[in-house]
CSV table of C-alpha atoms in Angstrom, one decimal:
chain,number,residue,atom,x,y,z
A,26,ASP,CA,0.0,-0.1,0.0
A,27,GLY,CA,1.2,3.5,-0.8
A,28,GLY,CA,1.8,5.8,2.1
A,29,ILE,CA,4.2,7.8,4.2
A,30,THR,CA,6.5,6.2,6.6
A,31,GLN,CA,7.9,8.3,9.5
A,32,SER,CA,10.6,6.9,11.9
A,33,PRO,CA,11.2,6.4,14.7
A,34,LYS,CA,8.2,6.8,16.3
A,35,TYR,CA,9.7,7.9,19.6
A,36,LEU,CA,12.8,10.0,19.7
A,37,PHE,CA,14.9,11.2,22.7
A,38,ARG,CA,17.4,14.2,22.4
A,39,LYS,CA,20.2,15.1,24.8
A,40,GLU,CA,21.2,18.8,25.4
A,41,GLY,CA,23.6,19.9,22.4
A,42,GLN,CA,22.6,17.1,20.2
A,43,ASN,CA,21.2,17.1,16.6
A,44,VAL,CA,18.6,14.5,15.7
A,45,THR,CA,17.2,13.5,12.5
A,46,LEU,CA,13.6,12.3,11.8
A,47,SER,CA,13.2,10.1,8.8
A,48,CYS,CA,10.2,10.7,6.3
A,49,GLU,CA,9.7,8.5,3.1
A,50,GLN,CA,6.9,8.6,0.8
A,51,ASN,CA,6.0,5.8,-2.0
A,52,LEU,CA,3.0,7.8,-3.5
A,53,ASN,CA,5.1,9.5,-6.1
A,54,HIS,CA,4.1,12.9,-4.8
A,55,ASP,CA,6.4,16.1,-5.7
A,56,ALA,CA,5.6,18.1,-2.7
A,57,MET,CA,6.5,17.3,0.9
A,58,TYR,CA,6.1,19.1,4.4
A,59,TRP,CA,7.3,19.1,7.8
A,60,TYR,CA,4.8,20.1,10.5
A,61,ARG,CA,5.3,20.6,14.2
A,62,GLN,CA,2.3,20.0,16.5
A,63,ASP,CA,2.0,21.3,20.2
A,64,PRO,CA,-1.1,20.8,22.2
A,65,GLY,CA,-3.7,23.5,21.7
A,66,GLN,CA,-1.8,25.0,18.6
A,67,GLY,CA,-2.6,23.0,15.6
A,68,LEU,CA,-0.2,22.2,13.1
A,69,ARG,CA,2.8,24.7,12.3
A,70,LEU,CA,4.9,24.5,9.0
A,71,ILE,CA,8.5,24.0,9.6
A,72,TYR,CA,9.7,23.3,5.9
A,73,TYR,CA,8.2,22.3,2.6
A,74,SER,CA,9.8,21.1,-0.8
A,75,GLN,CA,7.9,21.0,-4.1
A,76,ILE,CA,10.9,19.4,-6.2
A,77,VAL,CA,14.1,17.5,-5.6
A,78,ASN,CA,17.0,19.7,-4.5
A,79,ASP,CA,14.7,22.6,-3.5
A,80,PHE,CA,13.0,23.6,-0.1
A,81,GLN,CA,11.6,26.6,1.5
A,82,LYS,CA,11.2,27.8,5.0
A,83,GLY,CA,7.9,27.6,6.6
A,84,ASP,CA,6.6,29.7,9.6
A,85,ILE,CA,8.9,28.2,12.2
A,86,ALA,CA,12.1,27.1,10.5
A,87,GLU,CA,14.5,28.4,13.0
A,88,GLY,CA,16.6,25.6,14.7
A,89,TYR,CA,15.6,23.0,11.9
A,90,SER,CA,17.2,22.0,8.7
A,91,VAL,CA,16.1,19.8,5.8
A,92,SER,CA,17.3,18.1,2.7
A,93,ARG,CA,15.5,16.8,-0.4
A,94,GLU,CA,18.1,14.6,-2.5
A,95,LYS,CA,15.6,12.3,-3.6
A,96,LYS,CA,11.8,12.6,-4.5
A,97,GLU,CA,10.8,10.1,-1.8
A,98,SER,CA,12.8,11.2,1.1
A,99,PHE,CA,12.6,14.5,3.1
A,100,PRO,CA,14.4,14.2,6.6
A,101,LEU,CA,14.5,16.8,9.2
A,102,THR,CA,17.1,17.8,11.4
A,103,VAL,CA,16.4,19.3,14.9
A,104,THR,CA,19.5,21.0,15.6
A,105,SER,CA,21.0,22.2,19.0
A,106,ALA,CA,19.7,25.6,18.1
A,107,GLN,CA,16.1,24.5,18.7
A,108,LYS,CA,15.7,25.5,22.3
A,109,ASN,CA,12.4,23.8,22.8
A,110,PRO,CA,12.2,20.8,20.6
A,111,THR,CA,9.7,18.6,22.5
A,112,ALA,CA,6.7,18.2,20.2
A,113,PHE,CA,5.1,15.9,17.8
A,114,TYR,CA,6.5,16.1,14.4
A,115,LEU,CA,4.3,15.2,11.3
A,116,CYS,CA,5.5,14.7,7.8
A,117,ALA,CA,3.0,15.1,4.7
A,118,SER,CA,3.0,14.8,1.0
A,119,SER,CA,0.7,16.0,-2.0
A,120,ARG,CA,0.7,16.3,-5.6
A,121,VAL,CA,1.6,19.9,-7.0
A,122,LYS,CA,-1.4,20.9,-9.3
A,123,GLY,CA,-3.2,23.5,-7.6
A,124,GLY,CA,-4.6,24.3,-4.2
A,125,ASN,CA,-7.2,21.7,-4.3
A,126,GLN,CA,-4.6,18.7,-3.4
A,127,PRO,CA,-4.9,17.2,-0.1
A,128,GLN,CA,-2.2,16.5,2.0
A,129,HIS,CA,-1.4,12.7,3.2
A,130,PHE,CA,0.3,12.2,6.5
A,131,GLY,CA,2.3,9.9,8.1
A,132,ASP,CA,1.9,8.8,11.8
A,133,GLY,CA,4.4,11.2,13.5
A,134,THR,CA,7.4,11.2,15.5
A,135,ARG,CA,7.2,12.4,19.1
A,136,LEU,CA,10.6,14.0,20.2
A,137,SER,CA,11.3,14.5,23.8
A,138,ILE,CA,14.4,16.0,25.7
A,139,LEU,CA,16.3,13.8,28.0
B,30,ALA,CA,-3.7,36.4,3.9
B,31,GLN,CA,-5.5,33.1,4.5
B,32,SER,CA,-6.7,32.0,8.0
B,33,VAL,CA,-8.9,29.5,9.8
B,34,THR,CA,-10.8,29.7,13.0
B,35,GLN,CA,-12.3,26.8,14.7
B,36,LEU,CA,-14.8,27.9,17.3
B,37,GLY,CA,-14.4,25.6,20.4
B,38,SER,CA,-11.4,23.8,21.4
B,39,HIS,CA,-13.6,21.0,23.0
B,40,VAL,CA,-17.0,19.8,22.2
B,41,SER,CA,-18.8,17.1,23.9
B,42,VAL,CA,-22.0,15.2,22.6
B,43,SER,CA,-23.8,12.2,23.9
B,44,GLU,CA,-23.6,9.0,21.6
B,45,GLY,CA,-26.6,9.3,19.0
B,46,ALA,CA,-26.5,13.0,19.2
B,47,LEU,CA,-25.7,15.5,16.4
B,48,VAL,CA,-22.2,16.6,15.9
B,49,LEU,CA,-21.5,20.1,14.9
B,50,LEU,CA,-17.8,21.3,14.5
B,51,ARG,CA,-17.4,24.7,13.5
B,52,CYS,CA,-15.0,26.3,10.8
B,53,ASN,CA,-14.8,29.8,9.5
B,54,TYR,CA,-12.1,30.8,7.0
B,55,SER,CA,-10.8,34.0,5.5
B,56,SER,CA,-9.5,34.0,1.9
B,57,SER,CA,-9.3,36.7,-0.7
B,58,VAL,CA,-10.2,34.2,-3.5
B,59,PRO,CA,-12.4,31.1,-3.7
B,60,PRO,CA,-10.8,28.8,-1.3
B,61,TYR,CA,-10.2,25.0,-1.1
B,62,LEU,CA,-11.3,23.7,2.2
B,63,PHE,CA,-10.4,20.4,4.1
B,64,TRP,CA,-11.5,18.7,7.2
B,65,TYR,CA,-8.9,16.2,8.8
B,66,VAL,CA,-9.3,13.7,11.8
B,67,GLN,CA,-6.6,12.9,14.2
B,68,TYR,CA,-6.7,10.0,16.4
B,69,PRO,CA,-4.2,9.8,19.5
B,70,ASN,CA,-0.7,9.5,18.5
B,71,GLN,CA,-1.5,9.2,14.9
B,72,GLY,CA,-1.3,11.4,11.8
B,73,LEU,CA,-4.1,13.2,10.2
B,74,GLN,CA,-6.7,11.4,8.0
B,75,LEU,CA,-8.7,13.3,5.3
B,76,LEU,CA,-12.4,13.3,5.9
B,77,LEU,CA,-13.5,15.4,3.1
B,78,LYS,CA,-12.5,18.5,1.0
B,79,TYR,CA,-14.3,21.2,-0.9
B,80,THR,CA,-13.2,22.3,-4.2
B,81,SER,CA,-16.2,24.2,-5.7
B,82,ALA,CA,-18.0,21.3,-7.5
B,83,ALA,CA,-20.7,21.2,-4.8
B,84,THR,CA,-21.4,23.2,-1.6
B,85,LEU,CA,-22.4,20.0,0.2
B,86,VAL,CA,-19.6,17.7,0.6
B,87,LYS,CA,-19.9,14.2,2.0
B,88,GLY,CA,-16.9,12.5,3.4
B,89,ILE,CA,-15.9,9.2,5.0
B,90,ASN,CA,-17.5,7.9,8.4
B,91,GLY,CA,-20.8,9.6,7.9
B,92,PHE,CA,-19.4,13.1,8.2
B,93,GLU,CA,-20.5,15.9,5.7
B,94,ALA,CA,-19.9,19.6,5.5
B,95,GLU,CA,-21.4,22.6,3.8
B,96,PHE,CA,-19.5,25.5,2.3
B,97,LYS,CA,-21.4,28.8,2.9
B,98,LYS,CA,-19.8,31.7,1.2
B,99,SER,CA,-21.8,34.4,2.7
B,100,GLU,CA,-20.9,33.3,6.1
B,101,THR,CA,-17.5,31.9,5.2
B,102,SER,CA,-18.1,28.8,6.8
B,103,PHE,CA,-17.4,25.2,6.3
B,104,HIS,CA,-19.0,23.6,9.5
B,105,LEU,CA,-18.5,19.7,10.0
B,106,THR,CA,-21.6,17.7,10.8
B,107,LYS,CA,-22.7,14.1,11.4
B,108,PRO,CA,-26.2,13.1,12.3
B,109,SER,CA,-25.6,10.6,15.0
B,110,ALA,CA,-22.3,10.5,17.0
B,111,HIS,CA,-20.6,7.1,17.6
B,112,MET,CA,-18.0,6.4,20.3
B,113,SER,CA,-15.4,5.9,17.6
B,114,ASP,CA,-15.7,9.5,16.6
B,115,ALA,CA,-13.9,10.8,19.5
B,116,ALA,CA,-10.8,12.3,18.2
B,117,GLU,CA,-9.4,15.8,17.3
B,118,TYR,CA,-10.7,17.5,14.1
B,119,PHE,CA,-8.9,20.1,11.9
B,120,CYS,CA,-10.2,22.4,9.3
B,121,ALA,CA,-7.7,23.7,6.7
B,122,VAL,CA,-7.8,26.1,3.9
B,123,SER,CA,-5.6,26.4,0.6
B,124,ASP,CA,-6.0,28.5,-2.6
B,125,ASP,CA,-4.4,28.8,-6.0
B,126,MET,CA,-3.1,32.3,-5.5
B,127,ASP,CA,-0.2,30.8,-3.3
B,128,SER,CA,1.9,28.9,-5.5
B,129,SER,CA,3.3,27.0,-2.6
B,130,TYR,CA,-0.2,25.3,-2.2
B,131,LYS,CA,0.4,25.2,1.4
B,132,LEU,CA,-2.3,24.3,4.0
B,133,ILE,CA,-3.5,26.7,6.8
B,134,PHE,CA,-4.7,24.7,9.7
B,135,GLY,CA,-7.2,25.7,12.4
B,136,SER,CA,-6.2,25.1,16.1
B,137,GLY,CA,-8.5,22.2,16.3
B,138,THR,CA,-11.5,20.9,18.1
B,139,ARG,CA,-11.3,17.9,20.4
B,140,LEU,CA,-14.7,15.9,20.1
B,141,LEU,CA,-15.6,13.8,23.2
B,142,VAL,CA,-18.5,11.4,22.9
B,143,ARG,CA,-20.4,10.4,26.1
B,144,PRO,CA,-21.9,7.1,26.5
């Protein structure tokens, strides 16, 4: 079945450490997105990419980095510069043919601080 | 700029009662509107989407939503709540003016279903 796979499901970060969250899709979608979810705040966009080797900052990109070397993969690195990384991180993908394309979501990674 | 407002962070209904979750949007052009559902520790699942073909949109699990341009609303309803409907629901908006095709999400409404 086609879908989006996020790993790991749970991740713990030590102070000063960078961690990388994986996101892989086999839906042949061009666009991929990373969101951060905090209780009561809905989803906030971190980064998005519409094509390989290109990506744009979202609303809360500070302290995060991404790469898009393959169409199927869009890993997110939470750097030590992100002082409050504890959150639920969601990856999504969609076609790029106008604003009527729904986004498909993975099951998320929950990141906590040790 | 686009925005979405979901009235009520929590809504509680009895099993079998009508479910009504409210969503109002702001967009300078005809919008595309979506409702998603999220169960605990899972991603978001698409319930339904409005793309101007019809103002009343039917989705999965018996949910439907009506687009009302005059009220800038896209409320989600279900005639009879089931215990399995307990989850968090998100309304989202997009349009063709923003070439990034980003979705703007509301802050969510948690639906509680009482037995």
